[in-house]
């Protein structure tokens, strides 16, 4: 993190205010050509509202105590704000920092050899059935010390931040036994404490049955329900000091052929809900097992993947409070043809969010900008819908919509100055980093 004093930021004479009732700010960002506030009523954007961006041409933002104090037309704010430091955005566009609501962030090692096998024709599920896939990363993650796991994970978190992500969800799921699941949870807490990226933790002890439970998935579900979930909750109580007050924790299940069936998923999620976890489910990534209606029934915060989801299940999701999370990096990473029916979900009045699914198997990508590019092309989202999905709706998908995801007074000052004058450049251009400057909790990164 750089200190403002070393950045050559100079006061802009035109904005210095002498009014007695001046608003005092720590930082005033001015000369914003296109300020995408995403301001609006509280709650995720649904249907046509996903195209409303609250854009202010020639805008400015005042930041105080790491929060947005004001965001509005420069002509108005310049008269009333007195700031300690000024930053000229040079006519560029400014958007809220990306929120990545689905990542498997803490893992050790890589699976480049499996990628090569897939190019040769092996499928993801064949590799998993043959003892590769998730359980391979489980071996590497179990073997890593907490310090090593934190170190590998931190390099990914730093890369996410450089690409404009300021808040992310982070799942366990590569321990698959009690000590190593708790180690992953601890790694997330260490990184949250260290900052600057904000992390919302998710317990995914039911990511797969580990090798020692091969063919005994029900016995592993017993272990998850009877021992791991209560212990994960107790660990969360002990780690809460590392997170801001009121921060949520989620429980997720990989509801999929070869992982956990619908009844097993229900058992785990109902037990988690009783303990106080909020819920998420990996549904319909490969096979439609009925996980989407289960997510709706249990009031899950999100149903994630939704690729092979039947049309009537999309309709039910659209009519519910559960947010659909599409992960276009996954079909891209697997070279699959089918992407989530995001267009249908939005047209049905639903709320859609976008995420990277950052993981070593299907989608090792820290870059939310690429998710916008894929979503527009393969899910037929408009650039505005993709941006809403990657910010405010993503924030609500991890229970943090009141805090991040838009540039409104009171929210955390997490934003990105783009290396572009128009937000539509984000999905239009791809394969390059269009971030000019990330601001996290009011600090220049
Ligand atoms: O979301 N689907 C389950 N989990 C990941 C893949 C994890 C892995 O292959 O390591 C996913 O695609
Ligand atoms: Fe995932």
XYZ file of C-alpha atoms and ligand atoms in Angstrom:
458
model
C 0.000 0.000 0.000
C 1.323 3.424 -0.897
C 1.102 6.492 1.301
C -0.862 9.359 -0.181
C 1.961 11.752 0.620
C 4.273 9.987 -1.827
C 1.901 10.095 -4.735
C 2.309 13.706 -5.713
C -1.346 14.471 -5.131
C -1.862 18.161 -5.100
C -4.823 20.261 -4.024
C -6.940 21.493 -6.894
C -7.446 25.202 -6.431
C -10.839 25.136 -8.054
C -12.223 22.785 -5.432
C -10.902 24.395 -2.291
C -13.860 25.535 -0.278
C -13.978 28.390 2.162
C -17.562 27.824 3.190
C -18.063 27.400 6.913
C -20.308 24.388 6.498
C -17.760 22.626 4.275
C -17.792 18.834 4.327
C -14.383 17.627 5.472
C -12.913 14.669 3.623
C -9.699 12.656 3.768
C -9.616 12.259 0.001
C -11.467 13.986 -2.823
C -11.407 12.227 -6.198
C -12.346 14.686 -8.923
C -12.444 14.938 -12.693
C -14.236 11.594 -13.020
C -15.554 11.472 -16.591
C -18.090 8.745 -15.904
C -18.961 7.964 -12.304
C -20.841 4.654 -12.118
C -22.414 4.827 -8.653
C -24.894 1.921 -8.898
C -26.920 3.859 -6.343
C -30.472 2.672 -5.856
C -32.871 1.139 -3.380
C -31.352 -1.385 -0.969
C -31.392 -5.006 -2.098
C -30.090 -6.858 -5.144
C -31.037 -5.545 -8.584
C -33.556 -7.760 -10.336
C -34.720 -7.974 -13.949
C -34.746 -4.638 -15.808
C -33.294 -2.837 -12.751
C -30.008 -4.628 -13.553
C -29.572 -2.078 -16.338
C -29.736 0.947 -14.006
C -26.250 2.172 -13.158
C -26.819 5.586 -11.569
C -24.198 7.176 -13.834
C -23.024 10.710 -13.139
C -21.106 12.440 -15.925
C -18.319 14.720 -14.578
C -18.484 13.345 -11.069
C -16.519 13.470 -7.867
C -16.269 11.411 -4.681
C -15.475 12.521 -1.164
C -14.047 9.879 1.187
C -13.874 10.137 4.946
C -12.901 7.489 7.513
C -12.628 4.830 4.774
C -16.256 5.400 3.740
C -17.966 7.295 0.945
C -19.003 10.672 2.355
C -20.489 11.925 -0.908
C -20.634 10.914 -4.567
C -22.159 13.311 -7.060
C -21.631 15.911 -9.758
C -18.271 17.636 -9.397
C -19.893 21.061 -9.864
C -21.880 20.491 -6.661
C -19.331 18.663 -4.521
C -16.399 20.929 -5.346
C -18.175 23.802 -3.653
C -18.864 21.992 -0.415
C -15.910 19.649 0.153
C -12.673 20.519 1.919
C -10.217 17.623 1.669
C -6.826 16.654 3.063
C -5.791 15.153 -0.287
C -6.989 15.420 -3.863
C -6.772 12.870 -6.650
C -7.385 13.793 -10.282
C -9.073 10.897 -12.118
C -8.076 12.443 -15.440
C -11.534 12.114 -17.004
C -11.533 8.337 -16.524
C -14.489 6.168 -15.521
C -14.875 5.083 -11.896
C -16.792 1.988 -10.788
C -17.307 0.259 -7.431
C -14.618 -2.327 -6.683
C -15.545 -5.760 -8.006
C -17.020 -8.224 -5.534
C -16.143 -11.847 -6.359
C -18.843 -13.911 -4.589
C -17.538 -17.434 -5.314
C -13.898 -18.445 -4.952
C -12.028 -21.474 -3.620
C -9.184 -19.136 -2.665
C -7.154 -21.039 -0.031
C -5.419 -23.994 -1.659
C -1.885 -25.275 -2.205
C -0.266 -26.547 -5.399
C -1.597 -26.723 -8.953
C -3.036 -29.203 -11.484
C -1.377 -28.177 -14.727
C -0.946 -31.871 -15.645
C -4.712 -32.415 -15.460
C -5.252 -29.422 -17.719
C -3.019 -31.111 -20.240
C -5.009 -34.371 -19.875
C -8.247 -32.500 -20.506
C -6.843 -30.987 -23.690
C -6.145 -34.591 -24.693
C -9.814 -35.515 -24.201
C -10.208 -36.635 -20.556
C -13.225 -35.046 -18.857
C -13.192 -33.258 -15.511
C -15.450 -35.931 -14.017
C -13.291 -38.807 -15.390
C -10.213 -37.269 -13.809
C -12.090 -36.841 -10.526
C -13.349 -40.453 -10.591
C -9.770 -41.660 -11.202
C -8.581 -40.017 -7.990
C -7.430 -36.704 -9.465
C -9.264 -33.424 -9.370
C -10.366 -32.028 -6.031
C -8.734 -34.825 -3.979
C -5.364 -34.101 -5.616
C -5.513 -30.531 -4.351
C -6.672 -31.915 -1.003
C -3.376 -33.841 -0.673
C -1.351 -30.721 -1.440
C -3.417 -28.553 0.887
C -3.255 -31.057 3.754
C 0.524 -31.215 3.365
C 0.896 -27.432 3.549
C 1.484 -25.676 6.869
C -0.821 -22.794 7.753
C 2.010 -20.365 6.966
C 2.621 -21.930 3.568
C -1.102 -21.980 2.761
C -1.429 -18.317 3.717
C 1.578 -17.430 1.585
C 0.294 -19.168 -1.576
C -3.180 -17.775 -1.047
C -1.923 -14.239 -0.449
C -0.316 -14.103 -3.896
C -3.730 -14.820 -5.438
C -5.447 -12.270 -3.206
C -2.921 -9.645 -4.283
C -3.531 -10.454 -7.929
C -7.305 -10.169 -7.421
C -6.820 -6.718 -5.975
C -4.644 -5.626 -8.888
C -7.469 -6.635 -11.226
C -9.990 -4.539 -9.307
C -11.559 -7.012 -6.870
C -11.896 -5.402 -3.443
C -14.090 -7.999 -1.692
C -14.351 -11.751 -2.236
C -15.913 -14.849 -0.814
C -13.432 -17.639 0.069
C -14.340 -21.289 0.539
C -12.664 -24.091 2.430
C -13.107 -27.530 0.820
C -9.566 -28.727 0.186
C -9.067 -30.086 3.705
C -11.959 -32.565 3.871
C -11.016 -33.559 7.396
C -11.504 -31.560 10.527
C -7.995 -30.179 11.152
C -7.356 -29.220 7.552
C -10.779 -27.644 6.987
C -10.183 -25.564 10.114
C -6.692 -24.702 8.840
C -8.246 -23.310 5.661
C -10.756 -21.309 7.705
C -7.881 -19.946 9.742
C -5.966 -19.014 6.586
C -8.974 -16.974 5.449
C -9.092 -15.221 8.822
C -5.342 -14.475 8.733
C -5.716 -12.907 5.283
C -8.770 -10.905 6.353
C -6.835 -9.578 9.331
C -3.888 -8.746 7.093
C -6.030 -7.057 4.418
C -6.518 -5.186 2.235
C -8.894 -7.577 0.418
C -12.080 -8.240 2.418
C -13.011 -11.930 2.591
C -16.343 -13.556 3.402
C -15.670 -17.131 4.602
C -17.570 -20.235 3.515
C -17.267 -23.712 4.998
C -17.276 -26.243 2.132
C -16.402 -29.420 4.027
C -18.786 -31.154 1.597
C -16.776 -30.379 -1.544
C -16.104 -34.095 -2.187
C -15.763 -37.253 -0.123
C -12.014 -37.561 0.625
C -10.033 -40.595 -0.571
C -10.303 -42.339 2.832
C -14.118 -42.226 2.479
C -14.220 -43.419 -1.137
C -17.468 -45.291 -1.737
C -18.701 -44.292 1.751
C -20.117 -40.865 1.052
C -22.961 -41.287 3.571
C -20.422 -41.958 6.318
C -18.578 -38.792 5.317
C -21.855 -36.850 5.456
C -22.293 -38.169 9.021
C -18.851 -36.809 9.862
C -19.661 -33.424 8.289
C -22.992 -33.109 10.094
C -22.018 -34.521 13.462
C -18.452 -33.291 13.902
C -17.192 -30.903 11.260
C -20.060 -28.414 11.144
C -20.258 -27.861 14.930
C -16.453 -27.594 15.090
C -16.379 -25.160 12.155
C -18.986 -23.020 13.900
C -16.946 -23.036 17.114
C -13.823 -22.113 15.131
C -15.747 -19.283 13.495
C -16.736 -17.979 16.922
C -13.044 -17.997 17.843
C -11.961 -16.293 14.594
C -14.669 -13.632 14.535
C -12.326 -11.040 16.024
C -10.561 -10.934 12.644
C -13.712 -9.850 10.796
C -15.840 -6.716 11.060
C -18.892 -6.933 13.293
C -21.902 -8.687 11.825
C -19.803 -10.425 9.138
C -21.541 -13.566 7.805
C -20.230 -17.090 7.397
C -21.716 -19.480 4.861
C -21.962 -23.229 4.391
C -21.822 -24.584 0.841
C -22.219 -28.093 -0.647
C -21.127 -29.434 -4.048
C -24.479 -30.970 -5.077
C -23.374 -33.006 -8.063
C -23.019 -36.517 -9.480
C -19.809 -37.886 -7.999
C -19.971 -35.454 -5.072
C -23.152 -35.148 -2.912
C -26.667 -36.062 -4.004
C -29.751 -34.016 -3.227
C -30.656 -35.817 0.007
C -27.069 -35.592 1.320
C -26.905 -31.911 0.365
C -30.185 -31.210 2.151
C -28.999 -32.977 5.289
C -25.799 -30.934 5.468
C -27.414 -27.599 4.656
C -30.265 -28.053 7.137
C -27.760 -28.904 9.884
C -25.672 -25.851 8.947
C -28.705 -23.587 8.978
C -29.616 -24.765 12.485
C -26.130 -23.790 13.674
C -26.393 -20.282 12.222
C -24.554 -20.591 8.897
C -26.032 -18.796 5.895
C -26.305 -21.061 2.860
C -24.919 -21.416 -0.659
C -25.047 -24.414 -3.005
C -23.013 -25.532 -6.019
C -25.877 -26.631 -8.298
C -26.256 -27.954 -11.829
C -22.603 -27.505 -12.848
C -22.640 -30.806 -14.742
C -25.868 -32.678 -13.908
C -29.221 -31.196 -12.844
C -29.907 -32.926 -9.509
C -32.593 -30.527 -8.264
C -30.257 -28.339 -6.235
C -31.766 -25.082 -7.457
C -35.245 -25.654 -5.935
C -33.477 -26.861 -2.772
C -31.577 -23.562 -2.593
C -34.846 -21.662 -2.966
C -36.642 -23.822 -0.399
C -33.893 -23.394 2.204
C -33.624 -19.654 1.595
C -30.002 -19.898 0.447
C -28.261 -16.600 -0.251
C -27.201 -17.986 -3.619
C -27.424 -20.902 -6.034
C -24.109 -21.113 -7.871
C -23.123 -22.435 -11.335
C -26.717 -22.991 -12.650
C -25.481 -24.300 -16.014
C -27.630 -27.388 -16.699
C -30.566 -25.983 -14.717
C -33.956 -26.851 -16.283
C -36.015 -23.856 -17.484
C -38.712 -24.294 -14.824
C -36.058 -24.266 -12.094
C -34.693 -20.986 -13.497
C -38.239 -19.586 -13.306
C -38.478 -20.635 -9.657
C -35.094 -19.114 -8.899
C -36.114 -15.872 -10.645
C -39.172 -15.615 -8.410
C -37.204 -16.169 -5.201
C -34.910 -14.162 -2.936
C -31.992 -16.488 -3.797
C -29.414 -14.922 -6.114
C -28.191 -16.955 -9.086
C -24.392 -16.864 -9.356
C -22.967 -17.573 -12.810
C -19.313 -18.583 -13.125
C -18.466 -18.210 -16.811
C -14.771 -18.849 -16.179
C -15.687 -22.478 -15.464
C -17.214 -23.496 -18.824
C -14.479 -21.430 -20.457
C -11.807 -23.137 -18.359
C -13.243 -26.554 -19.210
C -13.766 -25.619 -22.882
C -17.458 -26.449 -22.513
C -20.024 -24.975 -24.833
C -22.828 -24.293 -22.359
C -22.938 -21.257 -20.091
C -25.513 -20.325 -17.425
C -28.863 -19.091 -18.769
C -28.276 -15.688 -17.225
C -30.350 -13.905 -19.841
C -33.397 -16.058 -18.961
C -32.892 -15.456 -15.234
C -32.795 -11.680 -15.696
C -35.690 -11.646 -18.165
C -37.681 -13.682 -15.642
C -37.160 -10.922 -13.072
C -34.380 -12.658 -11.157
C -31.157 -11.352 -9.617
C -27.897 -12.555 -11.160
C -24.346 -12.221 -9.860
C -21.028 -13.096 -11.528
C -17.967 -14.722 -9.959
C -14.663 -16.256 -11.021
C -14.970 -19.637 -9.209
C -11.206 -19.170 -8.731
C -9.908 -22.715 -8.129
C -7.052 -24.938 -9.356
C -9.270 -27.346 -11.303
C -11.811 -25.622 -13.488
C -11.068 -21.880 -13.383
C -7.778 -20.467 -12.154
C -8.567 -16.860 -12.907
C -8.338 -13.924 -10.499
C -9.786 -11.477 -13.020
C -13.446 -10.389 -12.761
C -13.014 -8.248 -15.895
C -12.759 -11.440 -17.949
C -15.983 -12.727 -16.351
C -17.787 -9.639 -17.703
C -16.334 -10.275 -21.153
C -17.500 -13.915 -21.111
C -20.932 -13.125 -19.641
C -21.701 -10.565 -22.328
C -20.660 -12.859 -25.167
C -21.944 -16.251 -23.990
C -24.786 -15.346 -21.628
C -25.931 -12.364 -23.708
C -25.754 -9.943 -20.799
C -25.588 -6.248 -21.565
C -22.449 -4.570 -20.219
C -24.572 -2.758 -17.610
C -26.107 -6.037 -16.403
C -22.698 -7.666 -16.208
C -21.333 -4.795 -14.123
C -24.294 -4.917 -11.717
C -23.823 -8.696 -11.463
C -20.132 -8.242 -10.600
C -20.625 -5.539 -7.958
C -23.871 -4.810 -6.107
C -25.562 -8.163 -6.754
C -22.356 -10.007 -5.951
C -22.204 -8.098 -2.662
C -25.723 -9.207 -1.764
C -24.862 -12.796 -2.724
C -22.352 -12.792 0.158
C -24.492 -10.850 2.613
C -22.452 -7.647 2.341
C -24.714 -5.554 0.114
C -25.208 -2.990 2.870
C -21.452 -2.376 2.996
C -19.941 -2.719 -0.498
C -20.921 -2.996 -4.167
C -21.990 0.583 -4.879
C -20.666 4.105 -4.394
C -23.192 5.569 -1.988
C -22.731 7.600 1.192
C -21.966 5.358 4.157
C -20.588 2.472 2.138
C -16.957 1.397 2.197
C -14.786 3.496 -0.116
C -13.841 0.571 -2.392
C -13.551 1.670 -6.004
C -11.639 1.330 -9.235
C -10.473 4.124 -11.507
C -10.513 2.478 -14.918
C -7.941 2.938 -17.608
C -10.921 3.850 -19.799
C -13.496 6.601 -20.098
C -16.492 4.261 -20.498
C -17.371 1.210 -18.348
C -18.426 -0.697 -21.481
C -14.728 -1.008 -22.338
C -14.563 -3.657 -19.585
C -16.415 -6.436 -21.439
C -15.595 -5.045 -24.887
C -11.858 -5.314 -24.416
C -10.461 -8.443 -22.780
C -7.248 -10.192 -21.852
C -5.751 -7.009 -20.496
C -6.028 -5.201 -17.174
C -8.132 -2.041 -17.469
C -7.472 -0.978 -13.881
C -5.744 2.385 -13.509
C -6.000 2.662 -9.724
C -7.690 0.628 -6.993
C -8.910 2.442 -3.892
C -9.654 0.145 -0.941
C -11.275 1.542 2.207
C -10.169 4.959 1.038
C -6.491 3.977 0.541
C -4.707 3.971 -2.794
C -3.389 0.465 -3.525
O -16.626 -24.901 -8.611
N -17.344 -27.642 -8.455
C -16.636 -27.797 -7.491
N -15.609 -27.058 -7.216
C -14.897 -26.330 -8.181
C -13.825 -27.125 -8.783
C -12.844 -27.450 -7.754
C -11.640 -28.184 -8.244
O -11.647 -28.787 -9.313
O -10.640 -28.137 -7.513
C -15.841 -25.678 -9.137
O -15.797 -25.872 -10.358
Fe -16.988 -23.527 -7.127
